[in-house]
Coordinates of C-alpha atoms in Angstrom, one line a residue:
M1 CA -22.4 6.5 -38.6
T2 CA -19.0 5.1 -39.3
S3 CA -18.5 1.6 -37.9
E4 CA -14.9 2.1 -36.9
P5 CA -14.0 4.0 -33.7
M6 CA -12.4 7.3 -34.6
R7 CA -8.8 7.8 -33.4
I8 CA -7.9 11.1 -32.0
Q9 CA -4.7 12.6 -33.3
P10 CA -2.6 14.5 -30.8
V11 CA -3.4 18.2 -30.9
K12 CA -0.4 20.2 -32.2
P13 CA 0.7 23.0 -29.9
A14 CA -0.7 26.3 -31.0
P15 CA 1.8 29.0 -32.1
G16 CA 3.4 30.7 -29.1
N17 CA 2.1 27.9 -26.8
R18 CA -1.3 29.6 -26.8
A19 CA -4.4 27.5 -26.1
P20 CA -6.0 25.9 -29.2
H21 CA -8.7 28.2 -30.6
I22 CA -11.8 27.2 -32.5
M23 CA -14.2 29.7 -34.1
I24 CA -17.8 28.7 -34.5
L25 CA -20.2 30.6 -36.8
T26 CA -24.0 30.2 -36.6
G27 CA -26.8 32.7 -37.2
E28 CA -30.0 31.3 -35.7
P29 CA -31.2 30.2 -32.3
S30 CA -31.3 26.5 -33.4
G31 CA -27.6 26.7 -34.4
D32 CA -26.7 28.3 -31.0
F33 CA -28.7 25.5 -29.3
H34 CA -26.7 22.8 -31.1
A35 CA -23.4 24.6 -30.6
A36 CA -23.6 24.4 -26.8
P37 CA -23.2 20.6 -26.5
L38 CA -20.5 20.6 -29.2
I39 CA -18.5 23.1 -27.1
R40 CA -18.9 20.9 -24.0
A41 CA -17.6 18.0 -26.0
L42 CA -14.6 19.9 -27.4
K43 CA -13.7 21.1 -23.9
K44 CA -13.8 17.5 -22.6
L45 CA -11.4 16.4 -25.3
V46 CA -9.1 19.4 -25.1
P47 CA -9.2 21.1 -21.7
G48 CA -8.3 24.8 -22.0
I49 CA -9.4 25.1 -25.6
R50 CA -10.7 28.5 -26.5
I51 CA -14.0 29.1 -28.4
S52 CA -15.1 32.3 -30.1
G53 CA -17.7 33.1 -32.7
I54 CA -21.1 34.3 -33.8
G55 CA -23.6 32.9 -31.4
G56 CA -26.1 33.5 -28.7
P57 CA -26.8 32.7 -25.0
A58 CA -26.3 29.0 -25.3
M59 CA -22.8 29.3 -26.7
A60 CA -22.0 32.1 -24.2
G61 CA -23.2 29.9 -21.4
Q62 CA -20.5 27.4 -22.3
G63 CA -17.8 30.0 -22.1
A64 CA -17.6 31.0 -25.8
E65 CA -16.5 34.6 -26.6
I66 CA -19.3 36.0 -28.7
F67 CA -18.0 38.7 -31.0
F68 CA -21.3 39.2 -32.9
P69 CA -24.6 38.2 -31.3
I70 CA -27.1 36.2 -33.3
E71 CA -29.9 38.4 -31.9
R72 CA -28.9 41.0 -34.4
L73 CA -29.2 38.5 -37.3
S74 CA -32.3 36.7 -35.9
A75 CA -34.2 40.0 -35.9
M76 CA -34.0 40.3 -39.6
G77 CA -37.7 40.0 -40.2
L78 CA -38.5 43.1 -38.1
I79 CA -36.3 45.7 -39.9
Q80 CA -36.0 47.3 -43.3
V81 CA -34.5 45.4 -46.1
A82 CA -31.6 47.9 -46.5
R83 CA -30.7 47.5 -42.9
Q84 CA -30.8 43.7 -43.2
F85 CA -28.1 43.8 -45.8
S86 CA -26.1 46.3 -43.7
T87 CA -26.2 44.1 -40.6
I88 CA -25.1 41.0 -42.6
R89 CA -22.3 42.9 -44.2
Q90 CA -21.2 44.2 -40.8
A91 CA -21.3 40.6 -39.4
F92 CA -19.2 39.3 -42.3
R93 CA -16.6 42.1 -42.0
T94 CA -16.3 41.3 -38.3
V95 CA -15.7 37.6 -39.2
Q96 CA -13.0 38.6 -41.7
Q97 CA -11.3 40.8 -39.1
R98 CA -11.4 38.1 -36.4
L99 CA -10.1 35.4 -38.7
N100 CA -7.1 37.5 -39.5
I101 CA -6.3 39.1 -36.1
D102 CA -7.4 36.2 -33.9
R103 CA -6.7 33.3 -36.2
P104 CA -8.5 30.1 -35.2
D105 CA -7.0 26.6 -35.6
V106 CA -10.3 25.4 -37.0
L107 CA -13.4 27.2 -38.4
V108 CA -16.7 25.3 -37.5
L109 CA -19.8 26.3 -39.5
I110 CA -23.3 25.4 -38.1
D111 CA -26.2 25.6 -40.5
Y112 CA -26.9 29.2 -41.8
P113 CA -25.7 28.3 -45.3
G114 CA -25.8 31.6 -47.2
F115 CA -23.5 33.4 -44.7
N116 CA -21.4 30.4 -43.7
L117 CA -20.5 29.2 -47.2
R118 CA -19.4 32.7 -48.0
A119 CA -17.1 32.6 -44.9
A120 CA -15.8 29.2 -46.0
K121 CA -15.0 30.6 -49.4
Y122 CA -13.1 33.5 -47.9
V123 CA -11.0 31.1 -45.8
H124 CA -10.4 28.9 -48.8
E125 CA -9.1 31.8 -50.9
N126 CA -7.2 33.7 -48.3
L127 CA -6.2 31.6 -45.3
D128 CA -4.9 28.1 -44.4
I129 CA -7.5 27.3 -41.8
P130 CA -9.3 23.9 -41.9
V131 CA -13.1 24.1 -42.1
C132 CA -15.7 21.7 -40.7
Y133 CA -19.4 22.0 -41.5
Y134 CA -21.8 20.7 -38.8
I135 CA -25.5 20.5 -39.7
A136 CA -24.9 21.0 -43.4
P137 CA -27.2 22.9 -45.9
K138 CA -30.1 20.9 -47.2
A139 CA -28.7 21.1 -50.7
W140 CA -30.4 17.7 -51.5
A141 CA -33.8 19.4 -51.2
W142 CA -33.0 22.6 -53.2
N143 CA -30.1 24.7 -54.4
A144 CA -27.9 21.7 -55.3
S145 CA -25.2 24.2 -56.5
R146 CA -24.2 24.4 -52.8
F147 CA -22.8 20.9 -53.0
S148 CA -19.9 22.2 -55.2
K149 CA -19.2 25.0 -52.7
I150 CA -19.2 22.5 -49.8
K151 CA -16.8 20.3 -51.7
D152 CA -14.5 23.1 -52.6
Y153 CA -14.5 25.1 -49.4
T154 CA -14.7 22.6 -46.5
D155 CA -12.4 19.9 -45.2
H156 CA -15.1 17.7 -43.7
V157 CA -18.9 17.6 -43.2
A158 CA -20.5 16.2 -40.1
L159 CA -23.9 15.0 -41.3
I160 CA -26.9 14.6 -39.0
L161 CA -29.4 12.9 -41.4
P162 CA -28.7 9.3 -42.4
F163 CA -29.9 9.6 -46.0
E164 CA -27.4 12.4 -46.6
L165 CA -24.3 10.2 -46.5
P166 CA -24.8 8.3 -49.7
I167 CA -25.3 11.6 -51.5
Y168 CA -22.1 13.0 -50.2
K169 CA -20.2 9.7 -51.0
K170 CA -21.5 9.8 -54.6
L171 CA -20.3 13.4 -54.9
K172 CA -16.9 12.5 -53.3
I173 CA -17.3 15.1 -50.5
S174 CA -15.5 14.2 -47.3
A175 CA -18.2 13.5 -44.8
T176 CA -19.3 11.4 -41.8
Y177 CA -22.7 10.6 -40.5
V178 CA -22.3 11.5 -36.8
G179 CA -25.9 10.8 -35.7
N180 CA -28.5 13.4 -34.9
P181 CA -28.0 15.8 -31.9
L182 CA -31.7 15.7 -31.2
V183 CA -31.3 12.1 -30.1
D184 CA -29.2 13.4 -27.2
E185 CA -31.7 16.2 -26.4
Y186 CA -34.7 13.9 -26.3
P187 CA -34.0 10.5 -24.6
A188 CA -36.3 7.7 -25.6
P189 CA -39.6 7.6 -23.7
P190 CA -39.7 4.8 -21.1
S191 CA -41.0 1.6 -22.6
G192 CA -44.7 1.0 -21.9
Q193 CA -45.1 4.4 -20.3
D194 CA -47.7 6.8 -21.9
N195 CA -47.1 10.4 -20.9
N196 CA -50.1 11.5 -23.0
V197 CA -53.2 10.8 -21.0
G198 CA -55.6 13.5 -22.1
C199 CA -57.6 11.2 -24.3
Q200 CA -57.8 8.6 -21.6
N201 CA -59.4 11.2 -19.4
G202 CA -61.9 12.1 -22.1
F203 CA -60.4 15.3 -23.3
P204 CA -57.6 15.4 -25.9
V205 CA -54.7 17.8 -25.4
I206 CA -53.4 19.1 -28.7
G207 CA -50.3 21.2 -29.4
L208 CA -50.5 23.9 -32.0
L209 CA -47.0 24.8 -33.4
P210 CA -47.3 27.5 -36.0
G211 CA -43.6 28.0 -36.6
S212 CA -40.9 30.4 -35.6
R213 CA -41.2 33.0 -38.3
S214 CA -43.7 35.9 -38.3
S215 CA -44.9 34.9 -41.8
E216 CA -45.6 31.3 -40.6
I217 CA -47.5 32.5 -37.6
N218 CA -49.7 34.9 -39.7
K219 CA -50.5 32.2 -42.2
L220 CA -50.8 29.1 -40.1
L221 CA -52.1 30.1 -36.6
P222 CA -55.5 31.2 -37.8
V223 CA -55.9 27.9 -39.7
M224 CA -54.9 26.0 -36.6
L225 CA -57.3 27.9 -34.4
D226 CA -60.1 27.2 -36.9
T227 CA -59.1 23.6 -36.8
A228 CA -59.3 23.6 -33.0
Q229 CA -62.8 25.0 -33.3
E230 CA -63.8 22.0 -35.5
I231 CA -62.2 19.6 -33.0
V232 CA -64.2 21.1 -30.1
K233 CA -67.4 20.3 -31.9
V234 CA -66.6 16.7 -31.4
H235 CA -64.4 16.8 -28.3
G236 CA -66.0 19.6 -26.3
K237 CA -63.4 19.6 -23.5
A238 CA -60.3 19.5 -25.8
R239 CA -57.4 21.7 -24.7
F240 CA -54.9 23.4 -27.0
L241 CA -51.3 24.4 -26.2
I242 CA -49.9 27.1 -28.6
S243 CA -46.1 27.1 -28.9
S244 CA -44.4 30.4 -28.9
G245 CA -40.7 29.7 -29.4
I246 CA -39.5 33.2 -29.8
A247 CA -40.4 35.9 -27.2
Q248 CA -40.7 38.7 -29.7
Y249 CA -43.6 36.9 -31.4
D250 CA -45.6 36.4 -28.2
Q251 CA -47.6 39.5 -28.7
R252 CA -48.6 38.7 -32.3
I253 CA -49.8 35.2 -31.2
R254 CA -51.9 36.9 -28.4
Q255 CA -53.4 39.3 -31.0
I256 CA -54.5 36.5 -33.3
L257 CA -55.8 34.4 -30.4
E258 CA -57.8 37.2 -28.5
D259 CA -60.2 37.7 -31.4
H260 CA -60.9 33.9 -31.9
P261 CA -63.9 32.1 -30.4
I262 CA -61.7 29.2 -29.4
R263 CA -59.4 31.3 -27.1
Q264 CA -60.9 30.0 -23.8
S265 CA -59.7 26.5 -24.7
C266 CA -56.1 27.6 -25.5
S267 CA -53.0 28.3 -23.6
I268 CA -49.7 29.8 -24.8
V269 CA -46.5 28.0 -23.9
S270 CA -43.3 30.0 -24.3
G271 CA -39.8 28.7 -25.0
R272 CA -38.8 25.4 -26.5
P273 CA -41.7 22.9 -27.1
A274 CA -40.4 20.1 -24.9
A275 CA -43.1 20.9 -22.3
I276 CA -45.8 20.5 -24.9
F277 CA -44.4 17.2 -26.1
K278 CA -44.7 15.8 -22.5
T279 CA -48.4 16.9 -22.3
A280 CA -49.9 16.7 -25.7
D281 CA -51.7 13.7 -27.2
M282 CA -50.9 14.9 -30.7
L283 CA -49.6 18.0 -32.5
I284 CA -50.5 20.1 -35.5
A285 CA -47.2 21.7 -36.5
A286 CA -45.6 23.7 -39.2
S287 CA -43.1 21.8 -41.3
G288 CA -39.6 22.1 -39.7
T289 CA -37.1 20.6 -37.3
V290 CA -39.7 20.6 -34.6
T291 CA -41.5 17.8 -36.3
L292 CA -38.5 15.6 -35.9
E293 CA -38.3 16.5 -32.3
A294 CA -41.9 15.4 -31.9
A295 CA -41.1 12.1 -33.7
L296 CA -38.3 11.4 -31.2
C297 CA -40.8 12.0 -28.4
Q298 CA -43.3 9.8 -30.2
V299 CA -46.0 12.4 -30.3
P300 CA -48.3 11.9 -33.3
T301 CA -48.2 15.0 -35.6
I302 CA -49.9 16.4 -38.6
I303 CA -47.6 18.6 -40.6
V304 CA -49.1 21.6 -42.2
Y305 CA -47.7 24.4 -44.4
K306 CA -48.9 27.2 -46.6
L307 CA -47.0 29.4 -49.0
S308 CA -48.1 32.1 -51.5
P309 CA -49.2 30.5 -54.8
L310 CA -46.1 31.9 -56.5
A311 CA -43.7 30.7 -53.9
F312 CA -45.3 27.2 -53.9
A313 CA -45.1 27.0 -57.7
L314 CA -41.4 28.0 -57.6
G315 CA -40.9 25.5 -54.7
Q316 CA -42.3 22.6 -56.8
L317 CA -39.8 23.5 -59.5
L318 CA -36.8 23.7 -57.1
V319 CA -37.5 21.2 -54.3
K320 CA -36.4 17.7 -55.2
V321 CA -37.8 15.7 -52.3
K322 CA -41.0 13.7 -51.9
Y323 CA -41.9 14.8 -48.4
A324 CA -41.8 18.1 -46.4
G325 CA -41.3 16.4 -43.0
L326 CA -37.9 15.2 -41.8
A327 CA -39.3 12.1 -40.1
N328 CA -41.0 11.1 -43.4
L329 CA -37.8 11.7 -45.4
I330 CA -35.8 9.6 -42.9
M331 CA -38.3 6.7 -43.0
G332 CA -39.0 7.0 -46.8
R333 CA -42.7 6.9 -46.1
E334 CA -45.4 9.1 -44.5
V335 CA -45.3 8.4 -40.7
M336 CA -46.6 12.0 -40.1
P337 CA -49.5 13.1 -42.4
E338 CA -48.7 16.1 -44.5
L339 CA -51.4 18.6 -45.5
L340 CA -49.9 21.4 -47.6
Q341 CA -51.4 24.5 -49.4
K342 CA -55.1 23.9 -50.1
D343 CA -55.1 20.7 -48.2
A344 CA -54.1 22.6 -45.1
S345 CA -57.8 23.5 -44.4
P346 CA -59.6 23.2 -41.0
E347 CA -61.9 20.6 -42.4
K348 CA -59.1 18.3 -43.7
I349 CA -56.8 18.8 -40.7
S350 CA -59.5 18.1 -38.2
K351 CA -60.6 15.0 -40.1
K352 CA -57.0 13.7 -40.0
A353 CA -56.8 14.6 -36.2
F354 CA -59.9 12.6 -35.5
S355 CA -58.3 9.6 -37.2
I356 CA -55.1 9.9 -35.2
L357 CA -56.9 10.4 -31.9
S358 CA -58.9 7.2 -32.5
D359 CA -55.7 5.1 -32.4
L360 CA -52.8 7.0 -30.8
S361 CA -50.8 3.9 -30.0
A362 CA -50.5 2.8 -33.6
H363 CA -49.1 6.2 -34.6
R364 CA -46.7 6.2 -31.6
R365 CA -45.3 2.8 -32.7
Q366 CA -44.6 4.1 -36.2
L367 CA -42.7 7.1 -34.7
A368 CA -40.6 4.8 -32.5
Q369 CA -38.9 3.6 -35.7
V370 CA -37.5 7.1 -36.5
R371 CA -35.2 7.0 -33.5
Q372 CA -33.9 3.6 -34.6
R373 CA -33.0 5.0 -38.0
L374 CA -31.1 8.0 -36.5
G375 CA -28.9 5.7 -34.4
T376 CA -27.3 6.2 -31.0
P377 CA -26.7 9.4 -29.0
G378 CA -23.3 11.1 -29.2
A379 CA -23.4 13.4 -32.3
P380 CA -21.7 16.3 -30.5
D381 CA -18.9 14.0 -29.2
R382 CA -18.3 12.5 -32.7
T383 CA -18.3 15.9 -34.3
A384 CA -15.8 17.2 -31.7
K385 CA -13.5 14.3 -32.5
I386 CA -13.6 15.2 -36.2
I387 CA -12.8 18.8 -35.4
I388 CA -9.8 17.9 -33.3
N389 CA -8.6 15.5 -36.0
I390 CA -8.6 18.2 -38.7
M391 CA -7.1 20.8 -36.4
G392 CA -3.5 20.3 -37.6
K393 CA -4.5 20.2 -41.2
E394 CA -3.4 23.1 -43.3
R395 CA -5.0 24.4 -46.5
K396 CA -3.0 26.3 -49.0
P397 CA -4.8 29.6 -50.0
G398 CA -6.7 29.2 -53.3
A399 CA -5.9 25.4 -53.4

């Protein structure tokens, strides 16, 4: 984070004395989730500010006008390919129309890079609206060509991972490390308090987090259940909590579980995984943001992932980072074991689980350092200040 306090420039009156207007574009539930505290922070800085955009229930709950719901974009995996493209085209046309007929003072992009960088390009070439990117594309991991688009089409980037800032500085892209919004969502566990007591009672409680996409659930949940069966051979009273983050996949999880011998030892937990973090001694989780959430809650985690052989081979050519897990990337070392592809077998995962369960405290101490690297709470507030500061900036079309 920047060491100097950010000064807020006075907000210029909007044309016709209308309320300042910010448009936010996101395309996934995680972006909607992070947009909500950002909207609260913006309204605190500028009472009466108006928010519109592509979003979901979290944004709507903060008073944003949703002109295209993310549910239509998030359902992509369930419909035909031709219709996917049709829905995306419709969403983009809607954005173009709204940018022209209900012109915002700032365009804020949250994640969802394929769509959002295209929107940024449209604004750059046709309008004089400043653009702020919050939760930027992971171009440092793959598709580095996106860096040039970010540089050309945005005015400022609010970064949420500390190792990103040196990369952006080297590329001379205007950016600030604002902290990570998950630090706000997951306060530090009380010092000396251990919420995970299953092992102390003689039965470990283990969270199984197979991911939020249907392909991940189909590939990883059977392996996780087989791993659970191996663990029960040693810890006969072990309990397993299966995370179902998206309601539309509940039925598929139940179908996989109902035919498995371990089903009597498992429970399905719907919604965000915070309840699992409070209860579980450890997790077995698909690679993704959820593993960073687990690190902030100091829940020891084994990261697993499987791709098709072709996809994995292509990934090795394209991905330029040493680790799959965000906590490991932040720390520069493996604080969460990673078992990928052939290594993501029930035998190897259960062996690693036994090692973690034998010394949970040591693993929790390692994870406590992740929060220290991320810095203090307040990412939405810092990002809101950046957005307000660029509100009066004009960009010449095509410049």
